[in-house]
Structures are given as C-alpha cells and as structure tokens.
C-alpha cells in the first residue's frame, strides 16, 4: 500500500485513433490539463483517412509526453488496437483513452492515488474505474451519470451483470497488464481486465464523474436514469453478450490464467453461464 505520490510514477496513457479529427484535440487538451503531470501518451492511428495524424503530430511536436507510434500493421480494429498498445508500453500504470472523450483535470491524480492504496504491492493485479457523464457531440449533458449505482456493486455481480467497468475510465497496473496478455484480443478488454482484477487482485471505483463520455447517436439513450438502472440490474451486460458469442476463446483464455482455489470456483461458475 502506498500513501502518497511522492515518487511520481509515470502513467502510460494509450490512445488508438480512427478518423477522429473533429474531437481529438479536445481530448488531448484535457490530458495537458491534468493535475498529475507525470504521464506519457502513446498514440497509434488505426488507418484514418482524415487529418487525425497531422493533429497528433502537431501535439507531439509541442509536448514530448506525446509519442506517435508509426507502424505498417494497418487497421486492427478497436479491441485489438488497444491490446496491441498495452503490449508496447513499459510503465507500471496504464490508462486507456478514447479519442472523443474529455477527461476531468484530476482524473489521473485521483485514479493513481486510489490504485496505489488498494494494491498491496505492484505484483498484485489492480484496476480502478470511474463514473462518467453522458454527453452529446457538443458536450451537452444527456445524463449526469453513465455508471451510477452499478459501480457500487461488489464482486463479480458488478461486472457480469450490467458491466460497470468502462474502458475509457480505467487505470490498471503492470501486473494486470501481464495477465491481460493471456487474454484473446477478440474479447472486450475493459470487461476482462475487470474480471481478472476482481478474481486475482483488487478493483476500486471512483463514484465521481471523471470524464465526459461523448455519444454521437442519442437514439439509444432516451431512457431516464431510473429506468436505465432498473433495466441494467436485470439484464446481462453487452460485453457479456459479446463474450457469450466468443465462448471458445473465453474458455481457453480463462483456463490459461492462474487462479486461487476460490477464484477457480468463481471462474467455473462464470463459465457455466456459457455452457448452462
């Protein structure tokens, strides 16, 4: 357990971009405004046809904390692109970043403080996630809280049912990253990082909204907060549904991980969802 940030660990912020020229500047500006300045942002473009790369390079030219990763791999798709980035960074703490969100200025500082309080040592997988506000393309608030009460659920119920771990909100340590390398890149990274942290280490939640989660299509979010919470509490998360459709990969990957006896029982119960 760490009581302060006096040693200033560097956080790797990883960002995959794709045709993000309209909003990426706002996100990069929000990184520059962070109260915790010890970070490096690794950005890889996934085949944009717009001006995204030029914008990224302009930020990298102004601030050496931005690193643009150029390769000849081509388009990987959003899930594989982030798993690829996780494998590229040497830092002890990693925070995925979405190109069209906007971070609150104390997001990194508060997330890092919490994760260092819940990890007993850096060999223990740990993850912190936060709430976010739902906004439209102009950052007008659609819903004050995207996660809400779901984030307070303890144990696997906070992940398996109505997943509360939102990719753009998380920060995790290198121990969890090492475990994630055993997970198929076909599976949603936020959901499975949350699962592994819950079963093998620690997961913490910040109830405050630490980012603005931008949505460009409001047709699917017309329900009110109470109705959304009620619906979420009685339905499987979308990411679980994706995992169900990829069951052979899920079984292979989760059986490849090292579990305690208690966790093995929980994993067996989890896999029963796919087979029952």
Short mmCIF file of C-alpha atoms in Angstrom, two decimals:
data_model
loop_
_atom_site.label_atom_id
_atom_site.label_comp_id
_atom_site.label_asym_id
_atom_site.label_seq_id
_atom_site.Cartn_x
_atom_site.Cartn_y
_atom_site.Cartn_z
CA UNK A 1 0.00 0.00 0.00
CA UNK A 2 1.30 3.44 -0.94
CA UNK A 3 0.28 6.53 0.99
CA UNK A 4 1.42 9.23 -1.41
CA UNK A 5 2.52 10.02 -4.93
CA UNK A 6 5.86 11.46 -3.82
CA UNK A 7 7.82 9.13 -6.08
CA UNK A 8 5.83 10.29 -9.13
CA UNK A 9 5.33 7.08 -11.14
CA UNK A 10 4.80 7.71 -14.83
CA UNK A 11 1.41 6.68 -16.21
CA UNK A 12 1.16 5.37 -19.77
CA UNK A 13 -1.93 6.79 -21.44
CA UNK A 14 -2.73 4.73 -24.54
CA UNK A 15 -4.89 6.05 -27.34
CA UNK A 16 -5.99 4.41 -30.58
CA UNK A 17 -7.37 6.85 -33.14
CA UNK A 18 -9.50 6.40 -36.22
CA UNK A 19 -10.94 9.33 -38.20
CA UNK A 20 -11.03 11.40 -35.03
CA UNK A 21 -10.03 14.82 -36.33
CA UNK A 22 -13.18 16.57 -35.10
CA UNK A 23 -12.80 15.79 -31.39
CA UNK A 24 -9.31 14.51 -30.70
CA UNK A 25 -7.92 17.98 -29.96
CA UNK A 26 -10.33 18.40 -27.04
CA UNK A 27 -9.23 15.09 -25.55
CA UNK A 28 -5.53 15.84 -25.94
CA UNK A 29 -6.08 19.27 -24.38
CA UNK A 30 -7.74 17.59 -21.40
CA UNK A 31 -4.64 15.43 -20.96
CA UNK A 32 -2.45 18.51 -20.96
CA UNK A 33 -4.68 19.98 -18.24
CA UNK A 34 -4.19 17.03 -15.85
CA UNK A 35 -3.17 17.98 -12.31
CA UNK A 36 -0.86 14.95 -12.31
CA UNK A 37 1.76 15.80 -14.96
CA UNK A 38 3.83 12.61 -14.90
CA UNK A 39 2.41 10.77 -17.87
CA UNK A 40 3.32 9.72 -21.38
CA UNK A 41 0.64 9.35 -24.03
CA UNK A 42 1.25 6.66 -26.66
CA UNK A 43 -0.92 7.22 -29.72
CA UNK A 44 -1.33 4.85 -32.63
CA UNK A 45 -3.58 5.61 -35.59
CA UNK A 46 -5.63 2.69 -36.92
CA UNK A 47 -5.88 3.79 -40.55
CA UNK A 48 -7.54 7.21 -40.50
CA UNK A 49 -8.50 8.83 -43.79
CA UNK A 50 -8.90 12.29 -42.27
CA UNK A 51 -6.50 14.77 -40.65
CA UNK A 52 -6.05 12.83 -37.38
CA UNK A 53 -2.37 12.03 -37.88
CA UNK A 54 -1.44 15.64 -38.61
CA UNK A 55 -3.21 16.75 -35.43
CA UNK A 56 -1.44 14.09 -33.37
CA UNK A 57 1.95 15.06 -34.78
CA UNK A 58 1.31 18.73 -34.01
CA UNK A 59 0.72 17.88 -30.34
CA UNK A 60 3.78 15.61 -30.26
CA UNK A 61 5.88 18.45 -31.66
CA UNK A 62 4.75 20.76 -28.84
CA UNK A 63 5.00 18.35 -25.90
CA UNK A 64 7.43 15.39 -25.68
CA UNK A 65 4.99 13.47 -23.47
CA UNK A 66 3.03 12.63 -26.62
CA UNK A 67 4.53 9.73 -28.59
CA UNK A 68 3.12 8.87 -32.00
CA UNK A 69 3.62 5.19 -32.84
CA UNK A 70 4.02 4.61 -36.57
CA UNK A 71 3.97 1.09 -37.99
CA UNK A 72 2.95 -0.86 -41.07
CA UNK A 73 0.44 -3.14 -39.34
CA UNK A 74 -2.63 -1.46 -40.78
CA UNK A 75 -6.14 -1.48 -39.37
CA UNK A 76 -6.55 -3.71 -36.30
CA UNK A 77 -10.00 -2.68 -35.12
CA UNK A 78 -10.64 -1.01 -31.79
CA UNK A 79 -10.31 -4.05 -29.49
CA UNK A 80 -7.10 -5.45 -30.98
CA UNK A 81 -5.65 -1.95 -31.33
CA UNK A 82 -5.80 -1.40 -27.58
CA UNK A 83 -4.41 -4.84 -26.72
CA UNK A 84 -1.57 -4.06 -29.13
CA UNK A 85 -0.88 -0.77 -27.36
CA UNK A 86 -0.91 -2.42 -23.93
CA UNK A 87 1.96 -4.60 -25.15
CA UNK A 88 4.02 -1.60 -26.26
CA UNK A 89 4.34 0.36 -23.02
CA UNK A 90 6.90 -0.14 -20.21
CA UNK A 91 5.23 1.93 -17.49
CA UNK A 92 3.88 0.46 -14.24
CA UNK A 93 0.44 2.03 -14.71
CA UNK A 94 -1.68 2.19 -17.86
CA UNK A 95 -4.78 4.21 -18.68
CA UNK A 96 -6.69 3.71 -21.97
CA UNK A 97 -8.07 6.86 -23.51
CA UNK A 98 -10.85 7.30 -26.10
CA UNK A 99 -10.32 9.86 -28.84
CA UNK A 100 -13.60 11.73 -28.43
CA UNK A 101 -13.94 11.83 -24.63
CA UNK A 102 -12.81 14.67 -22.36
CA UNK A 103 -11.09 13.94 -19.05
CA UNK A 104 -11.66 15.88 -15.85
CA UNK A 105 -8.44 17.55 -14.80
CA UNK A 106 -7.93 15.41 -11.67
CA UNK A 107 -8.77 12.05 -13.28
CA UNK A 108 -5.22 10.71 -13.36
CA UNK A 109 -4.31 12.01 -9.92
CA UNK A 110 -7.32 10.52 -8.18
CA UNK A 111 -7.17 7.23 -10.07
CA UNK A 112 -3.49 6.77 -9.32
CA UNK A 113 -3.97 7.62 -5.64
CA UNK A 114 -6.73 5.02 -5.32
CA UNK A 115 -4.95 2.22 -7.15
CA UNK A 116 -1.84 2.69 -5.03
CA UNK A 117 -3.97 2.44 -1.93
CA UNK A 118 -5.72 -0.79 -2.94
CA UNK A 119 -2.73 -2.68 -4.33
CA UNK A 120 -0.69 -4.35 -1.58
CA UNK A 121 2.26 -4.45 -3.94
CA UNK A 122 2.85 -3.99 -7.65
CA UNK A 123 2.80 -7.76 -8.23
CA UNK A 124 -0.90 -7.80 -7.38
CA UNK A 125 -3.26 -7.12 -10.33
CA UNK A 126 -5.27 -3.98 -9.64
CA UNK A 127 -7.68 -1.77 -11.55
CA UNK A 128 -9.54 1.45 -10.83
CA UNK A 129 -12.54 2.67 -12.81
CA UNK A 130 -14.71 5.75 -12.52
CA UNK A 131 -18.11 7.09 -13.36
CA UNK A 132 -18.61 9.39 -16.35
CA UNK A 133 -21.20 11.81 -17.63
CA UNK A 134 -23.04 11.04 -20.87
CA UNK A 135 -22.73 13.98 -23.29
CA UNK A 136 -23.67 14.69 -26.88
CA UNK A 137 -21.28 15.69 -29.64
CA UNK A 138 -21.23 19.27 -28.30
CA UNK A 139 -20.57 18.16 -24.69
CA UNK A 140 -24.11 18.96 -23.58
CA UNK A 141 -25.09 16.63 -20.75
CA UNK A 142 -27.55 13.91 -21.71
CA UNK A 143 -27.27 12.02 -18.45
CA UNK A 144 -25.33 13.08 -15.35
CA UNK A 145 -24.03 9.59 -14.56
CA UNK A 146 -23.35 6.79 -17.02
CA UNK A 147 -22.42 4.10 -14.44
CA UNK A 148 -24.34 5.28 -11.38
CA UNK A 149 -25.27 2.67 -8.76
CA UNK A 150 -23.82 -0.15 -10.87
CA UNK A 151 -20.34 0.99 -9.87
CA UNK A 152 -21.05 0.28 -6.22
CA UNK A 153 -21.75 -3.42 -6.83
CA UNK A 154 -19.09 -5.59 -5.22
CA UNK A 155 -17.72 -8.84 -6.57
CA UNK A 156 -18.42 -10.33 -9.97
CA UNK A 157 -22.00 -9.05 -9.97
CA UNK A 158 -20.61 -5.58 -10.63
CA UNK A 159 -19.08 -6.87 -13.85
CA UNK A 160 -21.04 -9.86 -15.12
CA UNK A 161 -24.40 -8.15 -14.74
CA UNK A 162 -24.52 -4.69 -16.34
CA UNK A 163 -20.75 -4.23 -16.62
CA UNK A 164 -19.67 -1.15 -14.67
CA UNK A 165 -16.07 -1.10 -15.93
CA UNK A 166 -15.97 1.47 -18.73
CA UNK A 167 -12.83 1.25 -20.87
CA UNK A 168 -12.10 4.96 -21.15
CA UNK A 169 -12.32 5.40 -17.38
CA UNK A 170 -9.88 2.75 -16.19
CA UNK A 171 -6.35 2.76 -14.85
CA UNK A 172 -4.58 -0.54 -14.18
CA UNK A 173 -1.15 -1.74 -13.14
CA UNK A 174 1.51 -3.73 -14.98
CA UNK A 175 0.68 -6.91 -13.04
CA UNK A 176 -2.81 -6.84 -14.50
CA UNK A 177 -1.38 -5.96 -17.90
CA UNK A 178 0.81 -9.07 -17.76
CA UNK A 179 -2.27 -11.17 -17.06
CA UNK A 180 -4.18 -9.48 -19.86
CA UNK A 181 -1.60 -10.65 -22.40
CA UNK A 182 -3.07 -14.13 -21.96
CA UNK A 183 -6.50 -12.87 -23.00
CA UNK A 184 -7.67 -13.07 -26.61
CA UNK A 185 -7.71 -9.78 -28.48
CA UNK A 186 -11.17 -10.75 -29.73
CA UNK A 187 -12.65 -10.08 -26.28
CA UNK A 188 -13.60 -6.67 -24.79
CA UNK A 189 -10.54 -5.54 -22.84
CA UNK A 190 -12.34 -3.50 -20.17
CA UNK A 191 -14.70 -6.31 -19.21
CA UNK A 192 -11.98 -8.93 -18.93
CA UNK A 193 -9.48 -6.66 -17.18
CA UNK A 194 -12.21 -6.01 -14.63
CA UNK A 195 -12.87 -9.74 -14.28
CA UNK A 196 -9.20 -10.60 -13.74
CA UNK A 197 -8.71 -7.77 -11.23
CA UNK A 198 -11.79 -8.89 -9.32
CA UNK A 199 -10.72 -12.54 -9.19
CA UNK A 200 -6.96 -12.23 -8.68
CA UNK A 201 -6.34 -8.83 -7.15
CA UNK A 202 -8.26 -5.66 -6.41
CA UNK A 203 -10.80 -3.41 -8.12
CA UNK A 204 -11.67 0.09 -6.97
CA UNK A 205 -14.37 2.52 -8.10
CA UNK A 206 -14.47 6.32 -8.04
CA UNK A 207 -18.12 7.38 -7.92
CA UNK A 208 -17.43 10.90 -9.21
CA UNK A 209 -17.71 11.56 -12.94
CA UNK A 210 -14.10 11.80 -14.08
CA UNK A 211 -14.71 12.12 -17.81
CA UNK A 212 -17.26 13.23 -20.36
CA UNK A 213 -18.31 10.22 -22.41
CA UNK A 214 -19.29 11.55 -25.80
CA UNK A 215 -22.06 9.86 -27.79
CA UNK A 216 -22.87 10.82 -31.36
CA UNK A 217 -26.20 8.99 -31.58
CA UNK A 218 -28.69 9.73 -28.80
CA UNK A 219 -31.43 7.43 -30.10
CA UNK A 220 -30.32 4.55 -27.87
CA UNK A 221 -30.11 6.57 -24.66
CA UNK A 222 -33.53 8.16 -24.41
CA UNK A 223 -34.44 6.28 -21.23
CA UNK A 224 -34.35 8.13 -17.92
CA UNK A 225 -31.76 7.34 -15.24
CA UNK A 226 -34.10 5.27 -13.05
CA UNK A 227 -35.38 3.23 -15.97
CA UNK A 228 -31.85 2.62 -17.22
CA UNK A 229 -30.71 1.46 -13.76
CA UNK A 230 -33.68 -0.90 -13.47
CA UNK A 231 -33.06 -2.32 -16.94
CA UNK A 232 -29.33 -2.72 -16.27
CA UNK A 233 -29.89 -4.54 -12.98
CA UNK A 234 -31.93 -7.25 -14.70
CA UNK A 235 -30.01 -7.86 -17.89
CA UNK A 236 -26.61 -9.19 -18.89
CA UNK A 237 -24.07 -6.58 -19.91
CA UNK A 238 -23.45 -6.03 -23.60
CA UNK A 239 -19.85 -7.13 -23.13
CA UNK A 240 -21.00 -10.40 -21.58
CA UNK A 241 -23.17 -10.97 -24.64
CA UNK A 242 -20.08 -10.43 -26.81
CA UNK A 243 -18.19 -12.92 -24.66
CA UNK A 244 -21.01 -15.44 -24.98
CA UNK A 245 -20.67 -15.25 -28.74
CA UNK A 246 -16.93 -15.92 -28.38
CA UNK A 247 -17.22 -18.72 -25.82
CA UNK A 248 -14.39 -20.97 -27.14
CA UNK A 249 -11.96 -18.05 -26.79
CA UNK A 250 -13.28 -17.20 -23.34
CA UNK A 251 -12.88 -20.76 -22.04
CA UNK A 252 -9.39 -21.12 -23.50
CA UNK A 253 -8.18 -17.78 -22.14
CA UNK A 254 -9.63 -18.06 -18.66
CA UNK A 255 -8.35 -21.61 -18.23
CA UNK A 256 -4.87 -20.35 -19.13
CA UNK A 257 -4.78 -17.96 -16.17
CA UNK A 258 -3.54 -18.79 -12.68
CA UNK A 259 -6.27 -18.71 -10.03
CA UNK A 260 -6.61 -19.33 -6.31
CA UNK A 261 -8.96 -22.16 -5.33
CA UNK A 262 -11.70 -19.64 -4.51
CA UNK A 263 -11.22 -17.89 -7.83
CA UNK A 264 -11.28 -21.24 -9.67
CA UNK A 265 -14.74 -21.87 -8.25
CA UNK A 266 -15.89 -18.42 -9.35
CA UNK A 267 -14.43 -18.93 -12.83
CA UNK A 268 -16.16 -22.30 -13.09
CA UNK A 269 -19.46 -20.65 -12.16
CA UNK A 270 -18.76 -17.90 -14.69
CA UNK A 271 -18.04 -20.40 -17.48
CA UNK A 272 -21.24 -22.24 -16.54
CA UNK A 273 -23.08 -19.21 -17.92
CA UNK A 274 -21.74 -20.18 -21.33
CA UNK A 275 -22.46 -23.89 -21.03
CA UNK A 276 -25.65 -23.97 -18.96
#
